PDB file of N, CA, C and O in Angstrom:
ATOM      1  N   UNK A 132     -24.781   7.235   3.544  1.00  0.00           N
ATOM      2  CA  UNK A 132     -24.936   7.401   2.131  1.00  0.00           C
ATOM      3  C   UNK A 132     -24.616   6.008   1.469  1.00  0.00           C
ATOM      4  O   UNK A 132     -23.634   5.346   1.810  1.00  0.00           O
ATOM      5  N   UNK A 133     -25.390   5.626   0.589  1.00  0.00           N
ATOM      6  CA  UNK A 133     -25.266   4.321  -0.152  1.00  0.00           C
ATOM      7  C   UNK A 133     -24.834   4.665  -1.559  1.00  0.00           C
ATOM      8  O   UNK A 133     -25.374   5.451  -2.239  1.00  0.00           O
ATOM      9  N   UNK A 134     -23.729   3.999  -1.995  1.00  0.00           N
ATOM     10  CA  UNK A 134     -23.241   4.122  -3.344  1.00  0.00           C
ATOM     11  C   UNK A 134     -23.325   2.805  -4.034  1.00  0.00           C
ATOM     12  O   UNK A 134     -22.863   1.778  -3.503  1.00  0.00           O
ATOM     13  N   UNK A 135     -23.976   2.776  -5.213  1.00  0.00           N
ATOM     14  CA  UNK A 135     -24.111   1.562  -5.952  1.00  0.00           C
ATOM     15  C   UNK A 135     -23.271   1.638  -7.224  1.00  0.00           C
ATOM     16  O   UNK A 135     -23.365   2.608  -7.954  1.00  0.00           O
ATOM     17  N   UNK A 136     -22.388   0.673  -7.434  1.00  0.00           N
ATOM     18  CA  UNK A 136     -21.573   0.666  -8.637  1.00  0.00           C
ATOM     19  C   UNK A 136     -21.784  -0.603  -9.357  1.00  0.00           C
ATOM     20  O   UNK A 136     -21.865  -1.688  -8.782  1.00  0.00           O
ATOM     21  N   UNK A 137     -21.902  -0.514 -10.676  1.00  0.00           N
ATOM     22  CA  UNK A 137     -22.074  -1.718 -11.458  1.00  0.00           C
ATOM     23  C   UNK A 137     -20.756  -1.992 -12.068  1.00  0.00           C
ATOM     24  O   UNK A 137     -20.101  -1.204 -12.772  1.00  0.00           O
ATOM     25  N   UNK A 138     -20.203  -3.185 -11.806  1.00  0.00           N
ATOM     26  CA  UNK A 138     -18.925  -3.654 -12.247  1.00  0.00           C
ATOM     27  C   UNK A 138     -19.123  -4.812 -13.182  1.00  0.00           C
ATOM     28  O   UNK A 138     -19.770  -5.782 -12.819  1.00  0.00           O
ATOM     29  N   UNK A 139     -18.615  -4.700 -14.370  1.00  0.00           N
ATOM     30  CA  UNK A 139     -18.808  -5.712 -15.343  1.00  0.00           C
ATOM     31  C   UNK A 139     -18.075  -7.022 -15.015  1.00  0.00           C
ATOM     32  O   UNK A 139     -18.555  -8.116 -15.173  1.00  0.00           O
ATOM     33  N   UNK A 140     -16.847  -6.879 -14.616  1.00  0.00           N
ATOM     34  CA  UNK A 140     -16.019  -8.034 -14.268  1.00  0.00           C
ATOM     35  C   UNK A 140     -15.320  -7.826 -12.902  1.00  0.00           C
ATOM     36  O   UNK A 140     -14.852  -6.690 -12.642  1.00  0.00           O
ATOM     37  N   UNK A 141     -15.280  -8.824 -12.159  1.00  0.00           N
ATOM     38  CA  UNK A 141     -14.531  -8.744 -10.882  1.00  0.00           C
ATOM     39  C   UNK A 141     -13.191  -9.394 -11.083  1.00  0.00           C
ATOM     40  O   UNK A 141     -13.032 -10.497 -11.636  1.00  0.00           O
ATOM     41  N   UNK A 142     -12.117  -8.652 -10.630  1.00  0.00           N
ATOM     42  CA  UNK A 142     -10.820  -9.220 -10.764  1.00  0.00           C
ATOM     43  C   UNK A 142     -10.640 -10.563 -10.011  1.00  0.00           C
ATOM     44  O   UNK A 142     -11.383 -10.817  -9.056  1.00  0.00           O
ATOM     45  N   UNK A 143      -9.641 -11.400 -10.352  1.00  0.00           N
ATOM     46  CA  UNK A 143      -9.430 -12.661  -9.596  1.00  0.00           C
ATOM     47  C   UNK A 143      -9.181 -12.417  -8.161  1.00  0.00           C
ATOM     48  O   UNK A 143      -8.661 -11.270  -7.783  1.00  0.00           O
ATOM     49  N   UNK A 144      -9.533 -13.313  -7.285  1.00  0.00           N
ATOM     50  CA  UNK A 144      -9.444 -13.185  -5.829  1.00  0.00           C
ATOM     51  C   UNK A 144      -7.948 -12.834  -5.421  1.00  0.00           C
ATOM     52  O   UNK A 144      -7.780 -12.044  -4.498  1.00  0.00           O
ATOM     53  N   UNK A 145      -6.998 -13.412  -6.124  1.00  0.00           N
ATOM     54  CA  UNK A 145      -5.602 -13.082  -5.684  1.00  0.00           C
ATOM     55  C   UNK A 145      -5.224 -11.681  -5.921  1.00  0.00           C
ATOM     56  O   UNK A 145      -4.349 -11.151  -5.233  1.00  0.00           O
ATOM     57  N   UNK A 146      -5.885 -10.982  -6.839  1.00  0.00           N
ATOM     58  CA  UNK A 146      -5.678  -9.548  -7.023  1.00  0.00           C
ATOM     59  C   UNK A 146      -6.394  -8.635  -6.027  1.00  0.00           C
ATOM     60  O   UNK A 146      -6.123  -7.433  -5.929  1.00  0.00           O
ATOM     61  N   UNK A 147      -7.370  -9.195  -5.323  1.00  0.00           N
ATOM     62  CA  UNK A 147      -8.123  -8.459  -4.373  1.00  0.00           C
ATOM     63  C   UNK A 147      -7.652  -8.736  -2.933  1.00  0.00           C
ATOM     64  O   UNK A 147      -8.288  -8.281  -2.002  1.00  0.00           O
ATOM     65  N   UNK A 148      -6.649  -9.488  -2.764  1.00  0.00           N
ATOM     66  CA  UNK A 148      -6.059  -9.830  -1.493  1.00  0.00           C
ATOM     67  C   UNK A 148      -5.086  -8.690  -1.033  1.00  0.00           C
ATOM     68  O   UNK A 148      -4.209  -8.299  -1.828  1.00  0.00           O
ATOM     69  N   UNK A 149      -5.213  -8.236   0.168  1.00  0.00           N
ATOM     70  CA  UNK A 149      -4.327  -7.186   0.662  1.00  0.00           C
ATOM     71  C   UNK A 149      -2.906  -7.726   0.774  1.00  0.00           C
ATOM     72  O   UNK A 149      -2.698  -8.836   1.311  1.00  0.00           O
ATOM     73  N   UNK A 150      -1.917  -6.968   0.213  1.00  0.00           N
ATOM     74  CA  UNK A 150      -0.562  -7.384   0.389  1.00  0.00           C
ATOM     75  C   UNK A 150      -0.064  -7.296   1.847  1.00  0.00           C
ATOM     76  O   UNK A 150      -0.523  -6.542   2.624  1.00  0.00           O
ATOM     77  N   UNK A 151       0.927  -8.154   2.104  1.00  0.00           N
ATOM     78  CA  UNK A 151       1.560  -8.054   3.415  1.00  0.00           C
ATOM     79  C   UNK A 151       2.637  -6.910   3.381  1.00  0.00           C
ATOM     80  O   UNK A 151       3.470  -6.894   2.579  1.00  0.00           O
ATOM     81  N   UNK A 152       2.487  -6.039   4.340  1.00  0.00           N
ATOM     82  CA  UNK A 152       3.424  -4.873   4.371  1.00  0.00           C
ATOM     83  C   UNK A 152       4.820  -5.373   4.722  1.00  0.00           C
ATOM     84  O   UNK A 152       4.985  -6.322   5.422  1.00  0.00           O
ATOM     85  N   UNK A 153       5.856  -4.673   4.204  1.00  0.00           N
ATOM     86  CA  UNK A 153       7.226  -5.085   4.507  1.00  0.00           C
ATOM     87  C   UNK A 153       7.545  -4.783   5.952  1.00  0.00           C
ATOM     88  O   UNK A 153       6.940  -3.946   6.591  1.00  0.00           O
ATOM     89  N   UNK A 154       8.519  -5.481   6.503  1.00  0.00           N
ATOM     90  CA  UNK A 154       8.881  -5.317   7.911  1.00  0.00           C
ATOM     91  C   UNK A 154       9.572  -4.018   8.181  1.00  0.00           C
ATOM     92  O   UNK A 154       9.602  -3.543   9.275  1.00  0.00           O
ATOM     93  N   UNK A 155      10.186  -3.432   7.192  1.00  0.00           N
ATOM     94  CA  UNK A 155      10.934  -2.153   7.405  1.00  0.00           C
ATOM     95  C   UNK A 155      12.326  -2.329   8.026  1.00  0.00           C
ATOM     96  O   UNK A 155      12.867  -3.414   8.082  1.00  0.00           O
ATOM     97  N   UNK A 156      12.879  -1.228   8.427  1.00  0.00           N
ATOM     98  CA  UNK A 156      14.282  -1.239   8.934  1.00  0.00           C
ATOM     99  C   UNK A 156      14.248  -1.551  10.387  1.00  0.00           C
ATOM    100  O   UNK A 156      13.260  -1.337  11.080  1.00  0.00           O
ATOM    101  N   UNK A 157      15.376  -2.053  10.934  1.00  0.00           N
ATOM    102  CA  UNK A 157      15.428  -2.387  12.362  1.00  0.00           C
ATOM    103  C   UNK A 157      15.214  -1.120  13.123  1.00  0.00           C
ATOM    104  O   UNK A 157      15.614  -0.010  12.736  1.00  0.00           O
ATOM    105  N   UNK A 158      14.720  -1.270  14.342  1.00  0.00           N
ATOM    106  CA  UNK A 158      14.509  -0.050  15.222  1.00  0.00           C
ATOM    107  C   UNK A 158      15.654   0.163  16.106  1.00  0.00           C
ATOM    108  O   UNK A 158      15.816   1.240  16.731  1.00  0.00           O
ATOM    109  N   UNK A 159      16.569  -0.802  16.282  1.00  0.00           N
ATOM    110  CA  UNK A 159      17.774  -0.629  17.072  1.00  0.00           C
ATOM    111  C   UNK A 159      19.022  -0.754  16.224  1.00  0.00           C
ATOM    112  O   UNK A 159      19.017  -1.442  15.230  1.00  0.00           O
ATOM    113  N   UNK A 160      20.047  -0.082  16.617  1.00  0.00           N
ATOM    114  CA  UNK A 160      21.332  -0.123  15.921  1.00  0.00           C
ATOM    115  C   UNK A 160      21.641   1.230  15.352  1.00  0.00           C
ATOM    116  O   UNK A 160      20.901   2.172  15.469  1.00  0.00           O
ATOM    117  N   UNK A 161      22.729   1.279  14.635  1.00  0.00           N
ATOM    118  CA  UNK A 161      23.178   2.556  14.096  1.00  0.00           C
ATOM    119  C   UNK A 161      23.619   2.347  12.697  1.00  0.00           C
ATOM    120  O   UNK A 161      24.097   1.321  12.312  1.00  0.00           O
ATOM    121  N   UNK A 162      23.526   3.433  11.913  1.00  0.00           N
ATOM    122  CA  UNK A 162      23.941   3.450  10.508  1.00  0.00           C
ATOM    123  C   UNK A 162      24.279   4.828  10.137  1.00  0.00           C
ATOM    124  O   UNK A 162      23.609   5.781  10.555  1.00  0.00           O
ATOM    125  N   UNK A 163      25.246   5.017   9.309  1.00  0.00           N
ATOM    126  CA  UNK A 163      25.606   6.305   8.770  1.00  0.00           C
ATOM    127  C   UNK A 163      25.200   6.255   7.268  1.00  0.00           C
ATOM    128  O   UNK A 163      25.742   5.480   6.503  1.00  0.00           O
ATOM    129  N   UNK A 164      24.182   6.975   6.938  1.00  0.00           N
ATOM    130  CA  UNK A 164      23.612   6.968   5.604  1.00  0.00           C
ATOM    131  C   UNK A 164      23.928   8.345   4.941  1.00  0.00           C
ATOM    132  O   UNK A 164      23.515   9.329   5.499  1.00  0.00           O
ATOM    133  N   UNK A 165      24.653   8.338   3.844  1.00  0.00           N
ATOM    134  CA  UNK A 165      24.919   9.642   3.190  1.00  0.00           C
ATOM    135  C   UNK A 165      23.616  10.321   2.839  1.00  0.00           C
ATOM    136  O   UNK A 165      22.598   9.677   2.534  1.00  0.00           O
ATOM    137  N   UNK A 166      23.615  11.622   2.768  1.00  0.00           N
ATOM    138  CA  UNK A 166      22.331  12.385   2.527  1.00  0.00           C
ATOM    139  C   UNK A 166      21.668  11.962   1.192  1.00  0.00           C
ATOM    140  O   UNK A 166      20.433  11.915   1.138  1.00  0.00           O
ATOM    141  N   UNK A 167      22.437  11.756   0.129  1.00  0.00           N
ATOM    142  CA  UNK A 167      21.769  11.393  -1.091  1.00  0.00           C
ATOM    143  C   UNK A 167      21.107  10.043  -1.020  1.00  0.00           C
ATOM    144  O   UNK A 167      20.126   9.783  -1.669  1.00  0.00           O
ATOM    145  N   UNK A 168      21.748   9.102  -0.317  1.00  0.00           N
ATOM    146  CA  UNK A 168      21.193   7.754  -0.099  1.00  0.00           C
ATOM    147  C   UNK A 168      19.860   7.925   0.733  1.00  0.00           C
ATOM    148  O   UNK A 168      18.846   7.271   0.500  1.00  0.00           O
ATOM    149  N   UNK A 169      20.002   8.739   1.790  1.00  0.00           N
ATOM    150  CA  UNK A 169      18.803   8.962   2.660  1.00  0.00           C
ATOM    151  C   UNK A 169      17.614   9.528   1.896  1.00  0.00           C
ATOM    152  O   UNK A 169      16.512   9.057   2.010  1.00  0.00           O
ATOM    153  N   UNK A 170      17.925  10.483   1.029  1.00  0.00           N
ATOM    154  CA  UNK A 170      16.882  11.081   0.171  1.00  0.00           C
ATOM    155  C   UNK A 170      16.243   9.992  -0.730  1.00  0.00           C
ATOM    156  O   UNK A 170      15.064   9.985  -0.927  1.00  0.00           O
ATOM    157  N   UNK A 171      17.069   9.144  -1.254  1.00  0.00           N
ATOM    158  CA  UNK A 171      16.597   8.046  -2.156  1.00  0.00           C
ATOM    159  C   UNK A 171      15.723   7.076  -1.378  1.00  0.00           C
ATOM    160  O   UNK A 171      14.693   6.686  -1.886  1.00  0.00           O
ATOM    161  N   UNK A 172      16.210   6.731  -0.191  1.00  0.00           N
ATOM    162  CA  UNK A 172      15.368   5.810   0.667  1.00  0.00           C
ATOM    163  C   UNK A 172      14.060   6.410   0.996  1.00  0.00           C
ATOM    164  O   UNK A 172      13.006   5.733   0.959  1.00  0.00           O
ATOM    165  N   UNK A 173      14.051   7.657   1.349  1.00  0.00           N
ATOM    166  CA  UNK A 173      12.755   8.361   1.686  1.00  0.00           C
ATOM    167  C   UNK A 173      11.895   8.419   0.429  1.00  0.00           C
ATOM    168  O   UNK A 173      10.618   8.179   0.554  1.00  0.00           O
ATOM    169  N   UNK A 174      12.459   8.637  -0.693  1.00  0.00           N
ATOM    170  CA  UNK A 174      11.730   8.646  -1.949  1.00  0.00           C
ATOM    171  C   UNK A 174      11.065   7.302  -2.246  1.00  0.00           C
ATOM    172  O   UNK A 174       9.897   7.242  -2.656  1.00  0.00           O
ATOM    173  N   UNK A 175      11.842   6.238  -2.032  1.00  0.00           N
ATOM    174  CA  UNK A 175      11.277   4.860  -2.253  1.00  0.00           C
ATOM    175  C   UNK A 175      10.159   4.594  -1.270  1.00  0.00           C
ATOM    176  O   UNK A 175       9.106   4.019  -1.690  1.00  0.00           O
ATOM    177  N   UNK A 176      10.317   4.991   0.003  1.00  0.00           N
ATOM    178  CA  UNK A 176       9.298   4.749   0.961  1.00  0.00           C
ATOM    179  C   UNK A 176       8.013   5.503   0.632  1.00  0.00           C
ATOM    180  O   UNK A 176       6.907   4.977   0.784  1.00  0.00           O
ATOM    181  N   UNK A 177       8.165   6.773   0.254  1.00  0.00           N
ATOM    182  CA  UNK A 177       6.963   7.568  -0.118  1.00  0.00           C
ATOM    183  C   UNK A 177       6.290   6.979  -1.340  1.00  0.00           C
ATOM    184  O   UNK A 177       5.068   6.915  -1.464  1.00  0.00           O
ATOM    185  N   UNK A 178       7.079   6.511  -2.302  1.00  0.00           N
ATOM    186  CA  UNK A 178       6.529   5.945  -3.507  1.00  0.00           C
ATOM    187  C   UNK A 178       5.775   4.617  -3.191  1.00  0.00           C
ATOM    188  O   UNK A 178       4.602   4.373  -3.672  1.00  0.00           O
ATOM    189  N   UNK A 179       6.349   3.801  -2.311  1.00  0.00           N
ATOM    190  CA  UNK A 179       5.734   2.576  -1.903  1.00  0.00           C
ATOM    191  C   UNK A 179       4.363   2.897  -1.152  1.00  0.00           C
ATOM    192  O   UNK A 179       3.334   2.226  -1.474  1.00  0.00           O
ATOM    193  N   UNK A 180       4.380   3.933  -0.357  1.00  0.00           N
ATOM    194  CA  UNK A 180       3.197   4.322   0.387  1.00  0.00           C
ATOM    195  C   UNK A 180       2.067   4.718  -0.548  1.00  0.00           C
ATOM    196  O   UNK A 180       0.877   4.385  -0.473  1.00  0.00           O
ATOM    197  N   UNK A 181       2.417   5.493  -1.648  1.00  0.00           N
ATOM    198  CA  UNK A 181       1.463   5.989  -2.584  1.00  0.00           C
ATOM    199  C   UNK A 181       0.889   4.801  -3.353  1.00  0.00           C
ATOM    200  O   UNK A 181      -0.416   4.734  -3.542  1.00  0.00           O
ATOM    201  N   UNK A 182       1.718   3.895  -3.787  1.00  0.00           N
ATOM    202  CA  UNK A 182       1.183   2.674  -4.557  1.00  0.00           C
ATOM    203  C   UNK A 182       0.348   1.812  -3.640  1.00  0.00           C
ATOM    204  O   UNK A 182      -0.688   1.281  -4.027  1.00  0.00           O
ATOM    205  N   UNK A 183       0.795   1.681  -2.396  1.00  0.00           N
ATOM    206  CA  UNK A 183       0.023   0.866  -1.419  1.00  0.00           C
ATOM    207  C   UNK A 183      -1.339   1.453  -1.154  1.00  0.00           C
ATOM    208  O   UNK A 183      -2.342   0.762  -1.122  1.00  0.00           O
ATOM    209  N   UNK A 184      -1.376   2.807  -1.044  1.00  0.00           N
ATOM    210  CA  UNK A 184      -2.702   3.498  -0.754  1.00  0.00           C
ATOM    211  C   UNK A 184      -3.626   3.276  -2.075  1.00  0.00           C
ATOM    212  O   UNK A 184      -4.828   3.037  -1.861  1.00  0.00           O
ATOM    213  N   UNK A 185      -3.007   3.437  -3.195  1.00  0.00           N
ATOM    214  CA  UNK A 185      -3.815   3.244  -4.395  1.00  0.00           C
ATOM    215  C   UNK A 185      -4.354   1.873  -4.540  1.00  0.00           C
ATOM    216  O   UNK A 185      -5.522   1.645  -4.883  1.00  0.00           O
ATOM    217  N   UNK A 186      -3.526   0.864  -4.218  1.00  0.00           N
ATOM    218  CA  UNK A 186      -3.944  -0.518  -4.283  1.00  0.00           C
ATOM    219  C   UNK A 186      -5.147  -0.773  -3.229  1.00  0.00           C
ATOM    220  O   UNK A 186      -6.104  -1.478  -3.542  1.00  0.00           O
ATOM    221  N   UNK A 187      -5.015  -0.187  -2.047  1.00  0.00           N
ATOM    222  CA  UNK A 187      -5.998  -0.339  -1.066  1.00  0.00           C
ATOM    223  C   UNK A 187      -7.311   0.226  -1.527  1.00  0.00           C
ATOM    224  O   UNK A 187      -8.440  -0.364  -1.331  1.00  0.00           O
ATOM    225  N   UNK A 188      -7.241   1.392  -2.190  1.00  0.00           N
ATOM    226  CA  UNK A 188      -8.468   2.045  -2.663  1.00  0.00           C
ATOM    227  C   UNK A 188      -9.132   1.164  -3.778  1.00  0.00           C
ATOM    228  O   UNK A 188     -10.358   0.982  -3.859  1.00  0.00           O
ATOM    229  N   UNK A 189      -8.329   0.499  -4.618  1.00  0.00           N
ATOM    230  CA  UNK A 189      -8.802  -0.272  -5.716  1.00  0.00           C
ATOM    231  C   UNK A 189      -9.465  -1.546  -5.103  1.00  0.00           C
ATOM    232  O   UNK A 189     -10.544  -1.910  -5.490  1.00  0.00           O
ATOM    233  N   UNK A 190      -8.849  -2.106  -4.113  1.00  0.00           N
ATOM    234  CA  UNK A 190      -9.403  -3.322  -3.437  1.00  0.00           C
ATOM    235  C   UNK A 190     -10.700  -2.888  -2.730  1.00  0.00           C
ATOM    236  O   UNK A 190     -11.679  -3.674  -2.819  1.00  0.00           O
ATOM    237  N   UNK A 191     -10.739  -1.757  -2.141  1.00  0.00           N
ATOM    238  CA  UNK A 191     -11.990  -1.330  -1.446  1.00  0.00           C
ATOM    239  C   UNK A 191     -13.093  -1.069  -2.475  1.00  0.00           C
ATOM    240  O   UNK A 191     -14.276  -1.372  -2.198  1.00  0.00           O
ATOM    241  N   UNK A 192     -12.736  -0.579  -3.673  1.00  0.00           N
ATOM    242  CA  UNK A 192     -13.689  -0.333  -4.703  1.00  0.00           C
ATOM    243  C   UNK A 192     -14.403  -1.602  -5.072  1.00  0.00           C
ATOM    244  O   UNK A 192     -15.615  -1.661  -5.283  1.00  0.00           O
ATOM    245  N   UNK A 193     -13.645  -2.671  -5.123  1.00  0.00           N
ATOM    246  CA  UNK A 193     -14.203  -4.025  -5.585  1.00  0.00           C
ATOM    247  C   UNK A 193     -14.790  -4.807  -4.463  1.00  0.00           C
ATOM    248  O   UNK A 193     -15.708  -5.593  -4.689  1.00  0.00           O
ATOM    249  N   UNK A 194     -14.268  -4.692  -3.163  1.00  0.00           N
ATOM    250  CA  UNK A 194     -14.691  -5.534  -2.117  1.00  0.00           C
ATOM    251  C   UNK A 194     -15.575  -4.839  -1.065  1.00  0.00           C
ATOM    252  O   UNK A 194     -16.229  -5.486  -0.336  1.00  0.00           O
ATOM    253  N   UNK A 195     -15.404  -3.469  -1.003  1.00  0.00           N
ATOM    254  CA  UNK A 195     -16.116  -2.720   0.012  1.00  0.00           C
ATOM    255  C   UNK A 195     -15.319  -2.596   1.289  1.00  0.00           C
ATOM    256  O   UNK A 195     -15.706  -1.857   2.220  1.00  0.00           O
ATOM    257  N   UNK A 196     -14.103  -3.234   1.387  1.00  0.00           N
ATOM    258  CA  UNK A 196     -13.308  -3.118   2.578  1.00  0.00           C
ATOM    259  C   UNK A 196     -11.877  -2.757   2.204  1.00  0.00           C
ATOM    260  O   UNK A 196     -11.320  -3.372   1.331  1.00  0.00           O
ATOM    261  N   UNK A 197     -11.344  -1.753   2.867  1.00  0.00           N
ATOM    262  CA  UNK A 197      -9.938  -1.331   2.646  1.00  0.00           C
ATOM    263  C   UNK A 197      -8.993  -2.236   3.315  1.00  0.00           C
ATOM    264  O   UNK A 197      -9.330  -2.880   4.321  1.00  0.00           O
ATOM    265  N   UNK A 198      -7.736  -2.277   2.878  1.00  0.00           N
ATOM    266  CA  UNK A 198      -6.704  -2.982   3.547  1.00  0.00           C
ATOM    267  C   UNK A 198      -6.316  -2.331   4.835  1.00  0.00           C
ATOM    268  O   UNK A 198      -6.396  -1.102   4.931  1.00  0.00           O
ATOM    269  N   UNK A 199      -5.941  -3.086   5.845  1.00  0.00           N
ATOM    270  CA  UNK A 199      -5.546  -2.453   7.075  1.00  0.00           C
ATOM    271  C   UNK A 199      -4.257  -1.566   6.833  1.00  0.00           C
ATOM    272  O   UNK A 199      -3.426  -1.985   5.976  1.00  0.00           O
ATOM    273  N   UNK A 200      -4.110  -0.503   7.516  1.00  0.00           N
ATOM    274  CA  UNK A 200      -2.885   0.320   7.421  1.00  0.00           C
ATOM    275  C   UNK A 200      -1.834  -0.252   8.341  1.00  0.00           C
ATOM    276  O   UNK A 200      -2.098  -0.988   9.259  1.00  0.00           O
ATOM    277  N   UNK A 201      -0.658   0.108   8.097  1.00  0.00           N
ATOM    278  CA  UNK A 201       0.504  -0.316   8.919  1.00  0.00           C
ATOM    279  C   UNK A 201       0.249   0.050  10.391  1.00  0.00           C
ATOM    280  O   UNK A 201      -0.120   1.197  10.713  1.00  0.00           O
ATOM    281  N   UNK A 202       0.415  -0.912  11.263  1.00  0.00           N
ATOM    282  CA  UNK A 202       0.259  -0.632  12.646  1.00  0.00           C
ATOM    283  C   UNK A 202      -1.113  -1.076  13.172  1.00  0.00           C
ATOM    284  O   UNK A 202      -1.464  -0.913  14.346  1.00  0.00           O
ATOM    285  N   UNK A 203      -2.041  -1.472  12.288  1.00  0.00           N
ATOM    286  CA  UNK A 203      -3.362  -1.887  12.795  1.00  0.00           C
ATOM    287  C   UNK A 203      -3.439  -3.353  12.954  1.00  0.00           C
ATOM    288  O   UNK A 203      -2.784  -4.141  12.403  1.00  0.00           O
TER     289      UNK A 203
END
């Protein structure tokens, strides 16, 4: 299926560049995180993922290519 979209203005190239994903937490080691802090960290991670997905869709709308997902 071919979709044609007419866009009046293209955002600047710097806004269409895929962001570098954060490195995340270390995979080794131990930490004791209180439950309320853990819930907050999970909320931040989910929020970041949502914004990142939205940005990737916007970039794909303008460029035709989505940003790579974490691990690709």
